[in-house]
Coordinates of C-alpha atoms in Angstrom, one line a residue:
M120 CA 54.3 -50.0 28.4
D121 CA 51.5 -52.7 28.3
K122 CA 52.7 -56.3 28.1
Y123 CA 50.7 -59.1 26.4
K124 CA 50.6 -62.9 26.7
K125 CA 50.6 -63.0 22.9
V126 CA 50.6 -60.9 19.8
Y127 CA 49.0 -62.0 16.6
I128 CA 50.9 -61.2 13.4
E129 CA 49.2 -61.7 10.1
I130 CA 52.1 -62.5 7.7
T131 CA 49.6 -62.9 4.9
N132 CA 45.9 -62.5 4.4
S133 CA 45.8 -64.9 1.4
C134 CA 44.7 -68.5 1.7
N135 CA 44.8 -71.5 -0.6
L136 CA 41.3 -72.5 0.5
N137 CA 37.9 -70.8 0.5
C138 CA 35.8 -72.1 3.4
S139 CA 32.3 -70.8 4.1
F140 CA 32.9 -70.3 7.8
C141 CA 35.8 -67.9 7.3
S142 CA 34.6 -64.4 6.7
P143 CA 35.7 -62.5 3.5
V144 CA 38.9 -60.5 3.6
K145 CA 38.1 -57.0 2.5
K146 CA 41.7 -55.7 2.6
E147 CA 44.1 -56.0 -0.3
K148 CA 45.7 -59.4 -0.4
R149 CA 49.4 -59.2 0.3
F150 CA 52.4 -60.9 2.0
M151 CA 54.5 -59.3 4.7
T152 CA 58.0 -58.6 3.5
E153 CA 61.0 -59.9 5.5
E154 CA 62.0 -56.3 6.4
E155 CA 58.5 -55.6 7.6
F156 CA 58.4 -58.7 9.7
E157 CA 61.7 -58.1 11.4
H158 CA 60.5 -54.5 12.2
V159 CA 57.4 -56.0 13.7
L160 CA 59.5 -58.4 15.8
E161 CA 61.7 -55.6 17.0
E162 CA 58.6 -53.8 18.3
V163 CA 56.6 -56.7 19.7
S164 CA 59.5 -58.3 21.4
K165 CA 59.3 -55.4 23.8
V166 CA 55.8 -56.4 25.0
T167 CA 55.5 -60.2 24.6
K168 CA 57.4 -63.5 24.4
V169 CA 54.8 -65.4 22.3
I170 CA 53.6 -64.6 18.8
Y171 CA 50.8 -66.2 16.7
L172 CA 51.4 -66.1 13.0
H173 CA 47.8 -65.7 11.9
V174 CA 44.7 -63.6 11.9
K175 CA 43.4 -64.4 8.4
G176 CA 45.3 -66.2 5.7
E177 CA 47.3 -69.4 5.6
P178 CA 50.8 -68.8 7.2
L179 CA 52.4 -71.8 5.5
L180 CA 51.5 -70.2 2.1
H181 CA 54.1 -67.5 2.8
P182 CA 57.3 -68.2 0.8
K183 CA 59.4 -66.9 3.6
I184 CA 57.8 -68.8 6.5
I185 CA 61.0 -70.7 7.4
D186 CA 63.0 -67.5 7.3
F187 CA 60.4 -65.8 9.5
L188 CA 60.6 -68.6 12.1
K189 CA 64.4 -68.2 12.2
L190 CA 64.0 -64.5 12.7
A191 CA 61.6 -65.2 15.6
E192 CA 64.3 -67.3 17.2
K193 CA 66.7 -64.4 16.9
Y194 CA 64.3 -62.3 19.0
N195 CA 63.8 -65.1 21.5
L196 CA 60.1 -65.4 20.6
K197 CA 58.0 -68.6 20.8
V198 CA 55.8 -69.1 17.7
N199 CA 52.4 -70.6 17.4
L200 CA 51.0 -71.4 14.0
T201 CA 47.4 -71.9 13.0
T202 CA 47.1 -73.8 9.7
N203 CA 44.6 -75.7 7.6
G204 CA 47.4 -78.3 7.2
T205 CA 47.2 -78.8 3.5
L206 CA 50.7 -77.5 2.9
F207 CA 52.2 -78.9 6.1
P208 CA 53.5 -82.3 4.7
K209 CA 55.7 -80.5 2.1
L210 CA 57.2 -78.2 4.7
V211 CA 57.6 -80.5 7.7
E212 CA 61.2 -81.4 7.0
K213 CA 62.1 -77.7 7.3
L214 CA 59.7 -76.9 10.1
K215 CA 61.1 -79.6 12.4
D216 CA 64.4 -77.7 12.6
C217 CA 62.8 -74.4 13.6
K218 CA 63.6 -74.0 17.3
A219 CA 61.2 -71.1 17.7
L220 CA 58.2 -73.2 16.7
H221 CA 56.3 -74.0 19.9
K222 CA 52.8 -75.0 18.9
I223 CA 50.8 -75.8 15.7
N224 CA 47.0 -75.5 15.7
F225 CA 45.6 -77.7 12.8
S226 CA 42.1 -76.6 11.8
L227 CA 40.7 -79.9 10.7
H228 CA 37.5 -78.5 9.4
C229 CA 38.4 -77.3 5.9
E230 CA 35.5 -77.9 3.4
Q231 CA 37.5 -79.2 0.5
N232 CA 37.5 -82.9 -0.3
I233 CA 41.2 -83.7 -0.1
P234 CA 42.2 -87.4 -0.2
N235 CA 43.9 -88.6 3.0
Y236 CA 43.8 -85.1 4.4
E237 CA 43.9 -85.9 8.1
E238 CA 46.0 -89.0 7.8
E239 CA 48.8 -87.0 6.0
I240 CA 48.8 -84.5 8.8
F241 CA 48.9 -87.2 11.5
K242 CA 51.7 -89.0 9.8
N243 CA 53.9 -85.9 9.3
V244 CA 53.3 -84.6 12.8
Q245 CA 55.4 -87.4 14.0
K246 CA 58.4 -85.9 12.2
L247 CA 58.4 -82.7 14.3
S248 CA 60.3 -82.1 17.5
P249 CA 58.7 -84.1 20.3
D250 CA 58.5 -80.8 22.2
T251 CA 56.2 -79.2 19.7
V252 CA 52.6 -78.9 21.0
I253 CA 49.9 -80.1 18.5
I254 CA 46.3 -79.0 18.7
Y255 CA 43.8 -80.6 16.4
R256 CA 40.9 -78.2 16.1
L257 CA 37.3 -79.2 15.4
W258 CA 35.5 -75.8 15.5
T259 CA 32.4 -76.5 13.4
L260 CA 30.2 -78.1 16.1
Q261 CA 26.5 -77.2 16.2
N262 CA 25.0 -76.9 19.7
N263 CA 28.1 -78.6 21.0
K264 CA 27.5 -81.7 18.9
L265 CA 29.8 -83.2 16.3
D266 CA 28.8 -82.6 12.7
E267 CA 29.2 -85.4 10.1
K268 CA 32.7 -84.3 9.0
S269 CA 34.0 -83.9 12.6
T270 CA 32.6 -87.3 13.5
K271 CA 34.6 -88.9 10.7
T272 CA 37.7 -87.0 11.8
V273 CA 37.3 -88.3 15.4
E274 CA 37.1 -91.8 13.8
K275 CA 40.3 -91.2 12.0
L276 CA 42.0 -90.0 15.2
E277 CA 40.8 -93.1 17.0
K278 CA 42.2 -95.4 14.3
Y279 CA 45.6 -93.6 13.7
Y280 CA 46.4 -93.0 17.4
E281 CA 44.9 -96.3 18.6
L282 CA 42.9 -94.5 21.2
S283 CA 41.3 -96.2 24.1
P284 CA 37.5 -96.4 24.4
E285 CA 37.7 -94.0 27.3
T286 CA 39.5 -91.4 25.2
V287 CA 37.1 -91.9 22.3
D288 CA 34.2 -91.2 24.7
K289 CA 35.9 -88.1 25.9
L290 CA 36.4 -86.9 22.3
K291 CA 32.6 -87.2 21.8
T292 CA 31.6 -85.5 24.9
E293 CA 34.4 -83.1 26.1
N294 CA 35.7 -80.0 24.4
N295 CA 39.4 -80.4 25.3
V296 CA 41.0 -83.8 25.3
K297 CA 44.6 -84.9 25.7
I298 CA 45.5 -87.8 23.4
S299 CA 49.3 -88.0 24.1
S300 CA 51.9 -86.0 26.0
T301 CA 51.9 -83.1 23.5
I302 CA 48.8 -83.7 21.3
Y303 CA 45.4 -82.4 22.1
V304 CA 42.0 -82.2 20.4
D305 CA 40.1 -78.9 20.8
K306 CA 36.4 -78.8 20.0
D307 CA 34.0 -75.8 19.8
N308 CA 30.9 -74.5 18.1
E309 CA 31.3 -72.8 14.8
F310 CA 32.4 -69.2 15.4
I311 CA 30.7 -66.3 13.6
W312 CA 33.2 -63.6 12.8
P313 CA 32.0 -60.3 14.3
E314 CA 30.4 -57.6 12.1
I315 CA 28.9 -54.3 13.2
T316 CA 25.2 -54.9 13.9
S317 CA 22.6 -53.4 16.2
Y318 CA 23.4 -56.1 18.8
K319 CA 24.9 -54.6 21.9
S320 CA 26.2 -56.2 25.0
C321 CA 28.4 -55.7 28.0
G322 CA 31.0 -58.4 28.7
Y323 CA 34.6 -59.2 29.5
C324 CA 37.2 -59.2 26.7
H325 CA 40.9 -60.1 26.7
A326 CA 41.7 -57.6 24.0
L327 CA 44.4 -55.1 25.0
K328 CA 44.8 -56.9 28.3
T329 CA 46.4 -60.2 27.0
Q330 CA 46.6 -59.6 23.3
I331 CA 46.8 -57.3 20.3
A332 CA 46.9 -58.2 16.6
I333 CA 48.9 -56.8 13.7
L334 CA 47.5 -57.1 10.2
V335 CA 49.6 -57.7 7.1
D336 CA 49.4 -54.0 6.1
G337 CA 50.7 -53.0 9.6
T338 CA 47.4 -52.0 11.1
V339 CA 47.2 -52.6 14.8
V340 CA 43.9 -53.8 16.1
P341 CA 42.7 -54.9 19.6
C342 CA 42.4 -58.6 18.9
C343 CA 42.6 -61.4 16.2
L344 CA 38.9 -61.1 15.3
D345 CA 39.2 -57.6 13.7
S346 CA 40.6 -59.0 10.5
N347 CA 39.5 -56.0 8.4
G348 CA 41.0 -53.4 10.6
I349 CA 37.8 -51.7 11.7
I350 CA 39.3 -50.6 15.0
D351 CA 42.5 -49.0 13.6
L352 CA 44.7 -48.2 16.6
G353 CA 47.7 -47.2 14.5
N354 CA 50.3 -48.6 12.1
I355 CA 53.3 -50.5 13.3
Y356 CA 55.2 -49.7 10.2
K357 CA 54.9 -46.0 10.9
E358 CA 54.7 -45.8 14.7
S359 CA 56.3 -47.6 17.7
I360 CA 54.2 -49.9 19.8
E361 CA 54.6 -47.5 22.7
E362 CA 53.2 -44.6 20.6
I363 CA 50.2 -46.7 19.6
Q364 CA 49.5 -47.7 23.2
N365 CA 49.6 -44.0 24.3
K366 CA 46.9 -43.0 21.7
E367 CA 43.6 -41.7 23.0
R368 CA 41.6 -44.4 21.1
Y369 CA 43.7 -47.2 22.6
Q370 CA 43.4 -45.8 26.1
K371 CA 39.7 -45.3 25.9
L372 CA 39.0 -48.7 24.5
K373 CA 41.3 -50.3 27.2
K374 CA 39.3 -48.6 29.9
S375 CA 36.0 -49.6 28.4
F376 CA 37.1 -53.2 28.4
Q377 CA 38.1 -52.9 32.1
D378 CA 34.7 -51.5 32.8
R379 CA 33.1 -54.3 30.8
K380 CA 31.4 -51.8 28.6
P381 CA 33.3 -51.9 25.3
E382 CA 32.6 -48.7 23.4
E383 CA 33.6 -49.7 19.9
K384 CA 30.6 -50.9 17.9
L385 CA 32.5 -54.0 16.5
C386 CA 33.2 -55.1 20.1
Q387 CA 29.6 -54.5 21.1
S388 CA 28.5 -56.8 18.2
C389 CA 31.1 -59.5 19.0
T390 CA 29.7 -62.7 20.6
F391 CA 33.1 -64.1 21.5
K392 CA 33.0 -62.3 24.9
E393 CA 30.0 -64.4 25.8
R394 CA 31.8 -67.7 25.3
K395 CA 32.3 -69.7 28.4

């Protein structure tokens, strides 16, 4: 059976924000039930030790998020969350006691004007376990340059964390910067979600080699970028992970990735494989 460095699990495809850089969700909005989630954990624990609770949607919006984290602990899985952070301050007291929680990625580029947005996140991060890894993401750069909002966020980071001039210079010029023992800033150009176009390219991809993704309706897809389930490899609610891996479409796609000639049209159109 194929093993993965990580498996993405979309516990909900609903979000409390509506940002322009996030592509529309075409599937029905829903929340994964506790029974569905535990079934998914039973399957993915056979092939990975790390799960990411997102594809689309805001995971902290799920009413069972704390229960889900406790279930992950039961299956000895490390959990990484990606969140816009707006709901984080209200949940931090419960999150800090979740032993499975390994890392939180805060996407600090939401477009809504929320008073003290970043400062509230910074302040409440201090309440988490000191072992929790924190990544502040600034993924709306244009040609590797900070936009106006990201520049202001860097200024807030500098002030709150009392960063040295050297670290501030790095934040302006480097993409990955460590600002404390477990806190990092990750910068990148705005990513365009893939859609099927006439664009075709060869290239290397980590899909099916280091990762798969499971959408909220149980659809298994090759990676976290197929948020609408275009490359439907099977359904985890109806089939085992081993049965899905043995399917012809899975095996053909896996080989095409190995040959650096992805055969699925969505993969041919995806530019992520060209990122450095």
